[in-house]
Short mmCIF file of C-alpha atoms in Angstrom, two decimals:
data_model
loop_
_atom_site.label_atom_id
_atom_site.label_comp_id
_atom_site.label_asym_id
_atom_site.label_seq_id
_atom_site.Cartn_x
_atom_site.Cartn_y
_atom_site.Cartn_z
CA UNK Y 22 122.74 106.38 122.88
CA UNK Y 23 121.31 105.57 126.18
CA UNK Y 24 118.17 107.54 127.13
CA UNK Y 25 117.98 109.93 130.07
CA UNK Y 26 117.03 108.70 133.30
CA UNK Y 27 114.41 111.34 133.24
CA UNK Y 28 113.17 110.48 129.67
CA UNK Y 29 112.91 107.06 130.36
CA UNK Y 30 110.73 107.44 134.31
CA UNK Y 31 108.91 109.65 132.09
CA UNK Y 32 107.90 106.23 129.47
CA UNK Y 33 107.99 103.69 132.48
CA UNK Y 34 104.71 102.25 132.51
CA UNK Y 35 105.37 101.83 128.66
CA UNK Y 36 108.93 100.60 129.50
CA UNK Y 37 107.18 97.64 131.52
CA UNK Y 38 105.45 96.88 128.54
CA UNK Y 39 108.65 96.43 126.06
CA UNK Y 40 110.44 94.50 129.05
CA UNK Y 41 108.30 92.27 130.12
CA UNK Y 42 107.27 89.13 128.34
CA UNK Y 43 103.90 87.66 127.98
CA UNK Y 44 101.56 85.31 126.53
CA UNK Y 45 99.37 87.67 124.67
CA UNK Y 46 102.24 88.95 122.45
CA UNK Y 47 103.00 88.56 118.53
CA UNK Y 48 105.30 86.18 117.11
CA UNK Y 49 107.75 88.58 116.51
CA UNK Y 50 108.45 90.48 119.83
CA UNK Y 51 111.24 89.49 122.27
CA UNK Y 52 111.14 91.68 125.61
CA UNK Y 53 114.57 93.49 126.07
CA UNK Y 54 115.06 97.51 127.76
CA UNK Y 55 116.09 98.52 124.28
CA UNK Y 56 113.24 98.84 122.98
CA UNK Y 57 111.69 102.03 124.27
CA UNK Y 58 114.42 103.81 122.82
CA UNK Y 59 113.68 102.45 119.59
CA UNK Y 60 109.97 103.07 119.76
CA UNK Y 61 110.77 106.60 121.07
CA UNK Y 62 112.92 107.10 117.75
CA UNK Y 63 111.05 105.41 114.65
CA UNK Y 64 107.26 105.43 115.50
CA UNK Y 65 105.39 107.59 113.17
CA UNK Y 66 101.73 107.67 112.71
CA UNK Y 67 99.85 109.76 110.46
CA UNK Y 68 96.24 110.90 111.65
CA UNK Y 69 93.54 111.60 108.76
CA UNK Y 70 91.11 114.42 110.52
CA UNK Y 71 91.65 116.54 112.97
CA UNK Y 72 87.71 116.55 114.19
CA UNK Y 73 86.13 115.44 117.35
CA UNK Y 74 87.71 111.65 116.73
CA UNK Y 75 90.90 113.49 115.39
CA UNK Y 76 91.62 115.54 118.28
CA UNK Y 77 91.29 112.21 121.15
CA UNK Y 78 93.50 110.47 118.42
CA UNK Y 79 96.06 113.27 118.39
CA UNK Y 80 96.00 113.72 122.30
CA UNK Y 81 96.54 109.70 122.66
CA UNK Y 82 99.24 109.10 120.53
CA UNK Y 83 101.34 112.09 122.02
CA UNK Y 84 100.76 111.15 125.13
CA UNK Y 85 101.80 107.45 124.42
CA UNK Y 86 105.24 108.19 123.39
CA UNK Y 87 104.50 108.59 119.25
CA UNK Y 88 107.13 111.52 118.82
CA UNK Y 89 106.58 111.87 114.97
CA UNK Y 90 102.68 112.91 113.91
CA UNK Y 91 101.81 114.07 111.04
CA UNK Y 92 97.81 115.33 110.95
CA UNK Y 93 95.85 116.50 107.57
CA UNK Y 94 92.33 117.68 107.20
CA UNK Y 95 90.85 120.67 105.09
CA UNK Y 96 88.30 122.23 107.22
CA UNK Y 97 88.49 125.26 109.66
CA UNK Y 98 87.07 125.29 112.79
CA UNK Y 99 83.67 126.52 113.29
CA UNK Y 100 81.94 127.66 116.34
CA UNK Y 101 80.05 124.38 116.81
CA UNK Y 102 82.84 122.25 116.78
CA UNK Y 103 84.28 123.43 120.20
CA UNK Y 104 81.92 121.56 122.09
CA UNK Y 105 83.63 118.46 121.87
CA UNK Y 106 86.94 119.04 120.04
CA UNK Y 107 88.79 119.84 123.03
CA UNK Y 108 92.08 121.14 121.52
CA UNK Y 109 90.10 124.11 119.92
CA UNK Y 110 89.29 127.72 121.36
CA UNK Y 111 86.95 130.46 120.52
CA UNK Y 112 90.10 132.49 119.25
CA UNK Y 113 90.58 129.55 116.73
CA UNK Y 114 87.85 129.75 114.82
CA UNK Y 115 88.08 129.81 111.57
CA UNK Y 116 91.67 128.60 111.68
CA UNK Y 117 92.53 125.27 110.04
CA UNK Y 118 92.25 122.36 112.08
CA UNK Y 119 95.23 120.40 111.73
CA UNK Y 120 97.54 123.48 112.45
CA UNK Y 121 95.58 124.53 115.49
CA UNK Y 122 95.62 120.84 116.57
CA UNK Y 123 99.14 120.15 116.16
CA UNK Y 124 100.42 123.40 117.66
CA UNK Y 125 98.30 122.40 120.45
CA UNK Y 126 99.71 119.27 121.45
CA UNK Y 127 103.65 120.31 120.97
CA UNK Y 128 102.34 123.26 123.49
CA UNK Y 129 101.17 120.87 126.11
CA UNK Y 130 103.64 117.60 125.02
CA UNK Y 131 107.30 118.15 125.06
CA UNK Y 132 109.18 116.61 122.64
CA UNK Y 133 106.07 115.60 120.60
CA UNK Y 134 106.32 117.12 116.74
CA UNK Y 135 103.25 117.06 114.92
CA UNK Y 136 103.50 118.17 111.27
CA UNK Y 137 100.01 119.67 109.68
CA UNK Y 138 99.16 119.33 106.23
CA UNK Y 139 95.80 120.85 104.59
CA UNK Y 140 94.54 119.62 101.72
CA UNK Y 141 92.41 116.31 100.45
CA UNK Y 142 94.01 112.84 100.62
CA UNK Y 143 94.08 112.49 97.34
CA UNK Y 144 96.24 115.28 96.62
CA UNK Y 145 99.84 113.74 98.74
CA UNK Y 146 101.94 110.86 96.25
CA UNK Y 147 103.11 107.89 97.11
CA UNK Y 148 106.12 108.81 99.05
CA UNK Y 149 104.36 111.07 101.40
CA UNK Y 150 102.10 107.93 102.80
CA UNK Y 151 104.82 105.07 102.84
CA UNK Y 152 106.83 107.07 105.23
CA UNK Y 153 104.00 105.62 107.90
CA UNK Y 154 104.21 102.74 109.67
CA UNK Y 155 100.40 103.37 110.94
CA UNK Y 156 97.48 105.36 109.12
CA UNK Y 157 94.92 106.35 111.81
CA UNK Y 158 91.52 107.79 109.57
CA UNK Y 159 89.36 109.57 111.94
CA UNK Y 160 86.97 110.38 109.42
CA UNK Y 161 83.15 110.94 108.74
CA UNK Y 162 82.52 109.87 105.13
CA UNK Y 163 82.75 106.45 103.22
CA UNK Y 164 84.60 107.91 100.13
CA UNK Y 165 87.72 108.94 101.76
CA UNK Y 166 88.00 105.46 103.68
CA UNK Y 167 87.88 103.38 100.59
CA UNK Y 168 90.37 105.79 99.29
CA UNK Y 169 92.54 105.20 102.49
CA UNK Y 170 92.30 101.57 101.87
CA UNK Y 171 92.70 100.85 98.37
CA UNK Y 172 96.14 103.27 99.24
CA UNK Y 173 97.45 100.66 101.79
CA UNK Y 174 97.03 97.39 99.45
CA UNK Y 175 97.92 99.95 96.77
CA UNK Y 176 101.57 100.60 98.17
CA UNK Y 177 102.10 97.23 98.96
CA UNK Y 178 105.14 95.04 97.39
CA UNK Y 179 105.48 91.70 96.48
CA UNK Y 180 108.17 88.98 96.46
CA UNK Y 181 108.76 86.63 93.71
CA UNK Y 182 106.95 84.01 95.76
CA UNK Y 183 104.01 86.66 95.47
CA UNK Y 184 103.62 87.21 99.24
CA UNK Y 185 103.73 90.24 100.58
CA UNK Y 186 106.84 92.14 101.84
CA UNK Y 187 106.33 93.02 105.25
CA UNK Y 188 107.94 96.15 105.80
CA UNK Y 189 106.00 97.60 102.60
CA UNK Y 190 102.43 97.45 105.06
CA UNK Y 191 101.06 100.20 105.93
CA UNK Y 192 98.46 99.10 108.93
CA UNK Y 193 95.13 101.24 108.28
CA UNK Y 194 93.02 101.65 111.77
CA UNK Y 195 89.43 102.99 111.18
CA UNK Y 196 87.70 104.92 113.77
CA UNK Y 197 83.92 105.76 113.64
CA UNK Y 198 81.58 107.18 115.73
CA UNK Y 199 77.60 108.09 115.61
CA UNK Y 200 76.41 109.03 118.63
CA UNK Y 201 76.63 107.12 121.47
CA UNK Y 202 77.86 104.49 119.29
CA UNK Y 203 81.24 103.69 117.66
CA UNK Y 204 83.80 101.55 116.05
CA UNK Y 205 86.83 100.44 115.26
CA UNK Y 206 88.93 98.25 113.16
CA UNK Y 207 92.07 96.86 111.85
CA UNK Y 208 93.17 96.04 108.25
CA UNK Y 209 96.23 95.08 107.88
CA UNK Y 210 96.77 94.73 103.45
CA UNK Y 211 96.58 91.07 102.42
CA UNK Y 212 95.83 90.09 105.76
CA UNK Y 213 92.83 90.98 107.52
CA UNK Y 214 89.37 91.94 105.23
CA UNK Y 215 89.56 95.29 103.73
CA UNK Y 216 87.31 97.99 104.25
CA UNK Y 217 86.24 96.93 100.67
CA UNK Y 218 85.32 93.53 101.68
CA UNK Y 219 82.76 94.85 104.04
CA UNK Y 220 81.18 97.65 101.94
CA UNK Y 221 77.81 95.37 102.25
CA UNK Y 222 77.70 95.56 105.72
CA UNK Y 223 77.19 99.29 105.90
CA UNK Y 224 73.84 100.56 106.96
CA UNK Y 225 71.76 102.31 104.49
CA UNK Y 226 71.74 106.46 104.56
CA UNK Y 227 68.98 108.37 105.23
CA UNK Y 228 66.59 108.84 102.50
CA UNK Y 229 63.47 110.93 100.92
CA UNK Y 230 60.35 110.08 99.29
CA UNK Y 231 60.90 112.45 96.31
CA UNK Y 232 56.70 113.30 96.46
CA UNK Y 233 57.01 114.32 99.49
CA UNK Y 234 59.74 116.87 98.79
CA UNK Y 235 58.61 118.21 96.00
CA UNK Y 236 54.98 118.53 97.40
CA UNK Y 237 54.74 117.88 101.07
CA UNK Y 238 57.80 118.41 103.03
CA UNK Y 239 56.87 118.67 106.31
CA UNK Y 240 60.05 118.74 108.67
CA UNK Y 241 63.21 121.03 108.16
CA UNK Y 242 65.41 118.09 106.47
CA UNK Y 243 62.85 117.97 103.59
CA UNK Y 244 63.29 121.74 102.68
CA UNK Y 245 67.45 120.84 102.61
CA UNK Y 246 67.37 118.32 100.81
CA UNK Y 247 64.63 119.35 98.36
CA UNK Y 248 67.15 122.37 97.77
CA UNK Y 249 70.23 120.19 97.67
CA UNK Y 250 68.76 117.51 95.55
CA UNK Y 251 66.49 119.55 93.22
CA UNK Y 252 66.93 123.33 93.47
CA UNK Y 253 70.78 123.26 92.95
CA UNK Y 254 70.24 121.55 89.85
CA UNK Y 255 68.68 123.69 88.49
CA UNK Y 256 70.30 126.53 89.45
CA UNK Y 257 73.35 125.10 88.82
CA UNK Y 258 73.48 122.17 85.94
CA UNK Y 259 76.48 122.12 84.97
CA UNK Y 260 78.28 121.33 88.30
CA UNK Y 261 77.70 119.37 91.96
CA UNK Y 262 77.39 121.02 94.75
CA UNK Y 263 80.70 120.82 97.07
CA UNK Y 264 79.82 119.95 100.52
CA UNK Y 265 83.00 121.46 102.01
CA UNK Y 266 82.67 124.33 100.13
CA UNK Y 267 80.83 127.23 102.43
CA UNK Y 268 79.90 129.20 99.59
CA UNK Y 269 77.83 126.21 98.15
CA UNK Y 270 76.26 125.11 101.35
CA UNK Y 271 75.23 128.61 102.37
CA UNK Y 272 73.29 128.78 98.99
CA UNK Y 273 71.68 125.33 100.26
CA UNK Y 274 70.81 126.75 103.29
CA UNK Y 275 69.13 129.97 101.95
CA UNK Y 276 67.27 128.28 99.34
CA UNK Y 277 66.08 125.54 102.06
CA UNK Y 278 65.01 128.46 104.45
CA UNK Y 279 62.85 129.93 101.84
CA UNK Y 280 61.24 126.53 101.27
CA UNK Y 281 60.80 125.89 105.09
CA UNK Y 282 58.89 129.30 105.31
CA UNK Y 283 56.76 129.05 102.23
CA UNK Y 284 55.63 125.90 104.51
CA UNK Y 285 55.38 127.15 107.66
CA UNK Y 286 58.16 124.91 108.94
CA UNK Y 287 61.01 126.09 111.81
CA UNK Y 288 64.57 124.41 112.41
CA UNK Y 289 66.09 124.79 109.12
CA UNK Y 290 69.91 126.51 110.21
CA UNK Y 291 73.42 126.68 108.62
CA UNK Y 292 74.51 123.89 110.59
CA UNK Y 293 71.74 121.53 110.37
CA UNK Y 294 71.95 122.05 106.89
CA UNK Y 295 75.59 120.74 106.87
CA UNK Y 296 74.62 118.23 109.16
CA UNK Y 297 71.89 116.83 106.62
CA UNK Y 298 73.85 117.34 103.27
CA UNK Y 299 76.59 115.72 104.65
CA UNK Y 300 74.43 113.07 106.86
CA UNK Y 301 76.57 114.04 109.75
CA UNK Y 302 75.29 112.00 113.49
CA UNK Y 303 75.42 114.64 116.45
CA UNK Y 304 78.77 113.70 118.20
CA UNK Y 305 79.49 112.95 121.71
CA UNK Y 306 82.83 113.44 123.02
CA UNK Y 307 82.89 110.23 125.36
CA UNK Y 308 82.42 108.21 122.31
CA UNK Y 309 84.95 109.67 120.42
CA UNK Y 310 87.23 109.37 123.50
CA UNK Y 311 86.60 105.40 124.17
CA UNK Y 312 87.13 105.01 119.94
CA UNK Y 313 90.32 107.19 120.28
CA UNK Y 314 91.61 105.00 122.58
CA UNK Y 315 91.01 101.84 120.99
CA UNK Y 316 92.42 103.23 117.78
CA UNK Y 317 95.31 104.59 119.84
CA UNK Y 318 95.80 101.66 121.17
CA UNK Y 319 96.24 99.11 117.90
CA UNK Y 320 98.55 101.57 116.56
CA UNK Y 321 100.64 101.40 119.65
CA UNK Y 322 100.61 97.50 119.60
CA UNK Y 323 101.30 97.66 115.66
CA UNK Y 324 105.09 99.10 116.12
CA UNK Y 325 106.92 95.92 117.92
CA UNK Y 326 103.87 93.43 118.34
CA UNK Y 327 104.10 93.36 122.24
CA UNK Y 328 100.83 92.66 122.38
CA UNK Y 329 98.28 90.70 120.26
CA UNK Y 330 96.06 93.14 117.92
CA UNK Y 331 92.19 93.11 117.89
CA UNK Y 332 91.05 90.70 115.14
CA UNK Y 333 89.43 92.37 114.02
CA UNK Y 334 86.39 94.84 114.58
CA UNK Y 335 85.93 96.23 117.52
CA UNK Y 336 82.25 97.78 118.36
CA UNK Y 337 81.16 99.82 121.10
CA UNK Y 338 77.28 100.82 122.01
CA UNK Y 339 76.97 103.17 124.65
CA UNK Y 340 72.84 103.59 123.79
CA UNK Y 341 72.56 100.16 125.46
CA UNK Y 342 74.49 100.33 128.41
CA UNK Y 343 78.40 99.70 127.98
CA UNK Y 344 78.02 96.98 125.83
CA UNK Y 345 81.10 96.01 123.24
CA UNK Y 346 81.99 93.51 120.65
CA UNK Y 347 84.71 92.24 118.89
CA UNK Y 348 84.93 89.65 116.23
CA UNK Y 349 86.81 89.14 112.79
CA UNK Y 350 85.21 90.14 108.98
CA UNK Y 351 85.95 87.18 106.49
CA UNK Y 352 87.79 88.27 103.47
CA UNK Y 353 85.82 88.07 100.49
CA UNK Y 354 87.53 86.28 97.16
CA UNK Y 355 85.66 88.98 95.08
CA UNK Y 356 86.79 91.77 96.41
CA UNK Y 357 88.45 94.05 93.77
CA UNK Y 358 90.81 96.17 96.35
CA UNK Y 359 92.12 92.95 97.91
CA UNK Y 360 91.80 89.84 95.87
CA UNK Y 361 94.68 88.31 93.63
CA UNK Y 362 91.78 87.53 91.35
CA UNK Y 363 90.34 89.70 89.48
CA UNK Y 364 86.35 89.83 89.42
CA UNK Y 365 84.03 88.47 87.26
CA UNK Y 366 81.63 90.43 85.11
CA UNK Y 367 78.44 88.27 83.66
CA UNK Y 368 77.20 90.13 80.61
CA UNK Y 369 75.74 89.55 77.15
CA UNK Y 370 77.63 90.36 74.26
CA UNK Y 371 74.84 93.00 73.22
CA UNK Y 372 76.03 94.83 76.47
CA UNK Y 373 76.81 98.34 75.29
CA UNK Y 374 79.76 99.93 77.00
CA UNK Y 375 77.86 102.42 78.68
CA UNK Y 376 75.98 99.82 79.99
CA UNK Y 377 78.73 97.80 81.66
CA UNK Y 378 79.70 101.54 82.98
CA UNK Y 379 76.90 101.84 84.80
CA UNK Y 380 76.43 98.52 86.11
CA UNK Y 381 80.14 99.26 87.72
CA UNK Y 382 78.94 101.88 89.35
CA UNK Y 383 76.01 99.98 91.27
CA UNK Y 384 76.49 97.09 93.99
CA UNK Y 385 79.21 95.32 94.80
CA UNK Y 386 81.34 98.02 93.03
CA UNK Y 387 79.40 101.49 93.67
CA UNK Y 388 82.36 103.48 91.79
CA UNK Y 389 81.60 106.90 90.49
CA UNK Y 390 83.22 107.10 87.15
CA UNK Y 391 85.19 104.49 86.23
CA UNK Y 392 87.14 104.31 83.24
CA UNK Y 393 88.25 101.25 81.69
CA UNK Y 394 91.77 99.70 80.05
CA UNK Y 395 92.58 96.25 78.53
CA UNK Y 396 95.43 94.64 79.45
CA UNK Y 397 96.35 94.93 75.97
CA UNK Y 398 96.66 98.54 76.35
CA UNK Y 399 93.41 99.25 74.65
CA UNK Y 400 91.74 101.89 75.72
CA UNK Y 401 87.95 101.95 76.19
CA UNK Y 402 86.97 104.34 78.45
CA UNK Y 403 90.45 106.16 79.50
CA UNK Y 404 91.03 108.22 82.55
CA UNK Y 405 92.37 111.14 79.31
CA UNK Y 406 90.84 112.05 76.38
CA UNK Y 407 87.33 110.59 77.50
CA UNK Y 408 85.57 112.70 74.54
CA UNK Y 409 87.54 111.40 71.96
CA UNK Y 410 86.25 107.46 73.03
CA UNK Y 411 82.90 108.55 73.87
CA UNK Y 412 81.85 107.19 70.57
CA UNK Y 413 82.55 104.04 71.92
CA UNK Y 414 79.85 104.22 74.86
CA UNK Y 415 76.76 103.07 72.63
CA UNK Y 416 78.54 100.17 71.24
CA UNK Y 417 78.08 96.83 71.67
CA UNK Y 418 80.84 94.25 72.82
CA UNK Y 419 80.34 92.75 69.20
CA UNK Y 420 80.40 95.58 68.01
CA UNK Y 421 83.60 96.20 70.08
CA UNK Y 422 85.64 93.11 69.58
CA UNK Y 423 84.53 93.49 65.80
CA UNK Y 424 86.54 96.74 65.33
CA UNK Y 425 89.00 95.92 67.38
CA UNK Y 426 88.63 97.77 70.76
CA UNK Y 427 88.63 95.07 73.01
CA UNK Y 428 89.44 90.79 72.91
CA UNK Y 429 87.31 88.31 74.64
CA UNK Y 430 89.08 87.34 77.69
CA UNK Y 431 91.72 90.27 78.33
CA UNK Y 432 91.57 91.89 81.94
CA UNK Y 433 90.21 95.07 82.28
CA UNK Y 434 91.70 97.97 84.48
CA UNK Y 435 88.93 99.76 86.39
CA UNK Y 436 90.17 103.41 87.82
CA UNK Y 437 88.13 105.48 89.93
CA UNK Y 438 88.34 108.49 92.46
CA UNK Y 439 87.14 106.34 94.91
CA UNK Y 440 90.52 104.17 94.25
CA UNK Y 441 93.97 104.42 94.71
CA UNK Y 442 95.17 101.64 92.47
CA UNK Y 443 93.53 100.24 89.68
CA UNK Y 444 90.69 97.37 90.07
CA UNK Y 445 90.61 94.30 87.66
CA UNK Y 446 87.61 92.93 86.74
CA UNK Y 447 86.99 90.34 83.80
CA UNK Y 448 84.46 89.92 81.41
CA UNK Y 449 82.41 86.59 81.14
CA UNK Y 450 79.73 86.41 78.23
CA UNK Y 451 76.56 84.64 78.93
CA UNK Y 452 76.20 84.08 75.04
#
């Protein structure tokens, strides 16, 4: 069915874009006038985070022609937020963020549906994600974006030549901002570098001298994390503290506030608290709109390949004049989201299995509880039942391949939250 002669003046500068041919586009895109329909009717994007990022993303997409969203975050809005995420009022606050959001842009974009879902990443199946031709993550922590990523290679098929099925690739964009700075990149699975292969590259996060806490602190971030680091602890053994829990952080912040006045020190507030714990940058909304756009933009290219996509990092730095950079990350062999191989473990056979536990969850790994199956089907350390093979942790790997827990050379299947699909690592003894 034809569309309207209004609907389509309404798409015509992207209607030049489908019927035009050029040099810059993908190997797979022929110019023709049906195409806008077709975009019109099958593009569909989901956004993870509706925040300052999340909101530019939202707007973008809507207003490019993307008629199916889908948006999911678990915070509300709070008061601070409505500086720069422009799709929020006062009246919303304390309303969740992806429902405000989308009900904000079907308001102001008709025809646009945007479906809101609240809730962690984690908690959606397989199905839910490979409806998506396009994840956009618009997010401010490391954890959920290797999630994200090990999901895309995670979902991905194979033929029997072992290459991968194209129409089972999810394209992950990654937008970041701190600042006056920000970024953004594509991975596309088994194609570009992961966000795995890369994990080196990140810069270090802020930290303490742990004397100085406990003795000296002098400025308000000491007092938070003092209370975060040590106080909760001990107030609390037996479980972490939840940083997007409000109950938890406003204990933080009332412990640290006792600590900063004890010492004389001013500045320590709810939100500066969050903004520590969670090692949040102060946000500026032209930042998030230039990232928004790029990210906005890949996606847009990603549907019918009219137009080359960024290979495949694209930086921005507004603190030193308009300044950008783009230039493609080199795949590492290693990596154990990515590679067809799985990676190499040197150890001694004295190893204990706790030890090798550990050591997986320091560089190049930095997991934060992985358990472990052979290929065999033995169980070492198993995502169930983990009490009932804790006797195993002191054990050697003699003493292991002795009693029959593990054989030399078998394939071990690492799982971890921080992982959608299983990692494979193997075991070389240095003795």
């Amino acid at each position: 069915m034809e569309l309207e002669i209004n609907e389509r003046n309404r798409w015509k500068d992207i209607t030049n874009i489908f019927e035009r041919d050029t040099q810059f586009k993908g190997d797979l895109f022929e110019p023709s006038d049906e195409l806008l329909e077709m975009y019109l009717e099958s593009a569909k994007v989901l956004v993870v985070g509706a925040g300052g990022l999340g909101c530019e993303i939202l707007k973008d997409l809507a207003l490019s022609g993307v008629k199916d969203i889908h948006v999911i975050d678990l915070d509300t809005i709070d008061l601070t937020n409505l500086n720069r995420q422009f799709l929020f009022r006062m009246k919303d606050v304390g309303k969740f963020k992806s429902q405000v959001a989308a009900d904000f842009i079907m308001r102001r974009v008709p025809g646009c549906k945007v479906t809101a879902h609240i809730g962690k990443i984690q908690e959606k199946d397989d199905e839910f994600y490979r409806q998506f031709q396009v994840i956009i993550a618009g997010l401010d922590n490391v954890e959920a974006r290797r999630w994200l990523n090990s999901l895309v290679h995670g979902l991905c098929q194979f033929d029997e030549d072992q290459k991968v099925k194209i129409e089972t690739q999810i394209r992950l964009v990654d937008g970041g901002t701190e600042g006056f700075k920000g970024q953004a990149r594509l991975i596309v699975p088994y194609e570009t570098a992961c966000y795995e292969c890369t994990l080196g590259t990140l810069p270090k996060q802020q930290s303490y001298n742990s004397c100085t806490l406990a003795s000296t602190p002098r400025i308000p971030e000491h007092c938070i994390m003092y209370a975060y680091l040590h106080e909760w602890d001990l107030a609390f053994p037996t479980r972490k503290a939840d940083k997007d829990s409000m109950e938890d952080m406003t204990w933080i912040y009332e412990t640290a506030k006792k600590r900063a006045e004890q010492f004389n020190i001013k500045g320590v507030d709810y939100n500066k608290t969050i903004g520590v714990v969670k090692n949040i940058i102060p946000a500026i909304a032209s930042t998030n709109a230039i990232i928004a756009a790029s990210c906005a933009n890949e996606a847009f290219k990603a549907f019918l390949q009219q137009s080359l996509n960024i290979k495949d990092y694209f930086q921005y730095m507004g603190n030193t004049g308009v300044s950008t950079l783009t230039f493609p990350y080199e795949r590492n062999e290693k990596c154990i989201v990515c590679s067809s191989l799985p990676q190499t473990v040197k150890i001694s056979r004295s190893t204990k299995l706790q030890e090798l536990q550990d050591l997986l969850k320091e560089k190049p790994f930095e997991l934060t509880d992985p358990s472990l199956t052979a290929d065999n089907g033995s169980m070492l350390i198993p995502v169930v039942m983990r009490n009932q093979h804790a006797e195993k942790l002191p054990m050697s790997f003699t003493q292991l391949i002795a009693e029959g827990h593990y054989q030399e050379g078998l394939i071990i299947h690492v799982t971890d939250k921080k992982l959608f699909a299983p990692a494979k690592i193997q075991i070389h003894f240095t003795d």
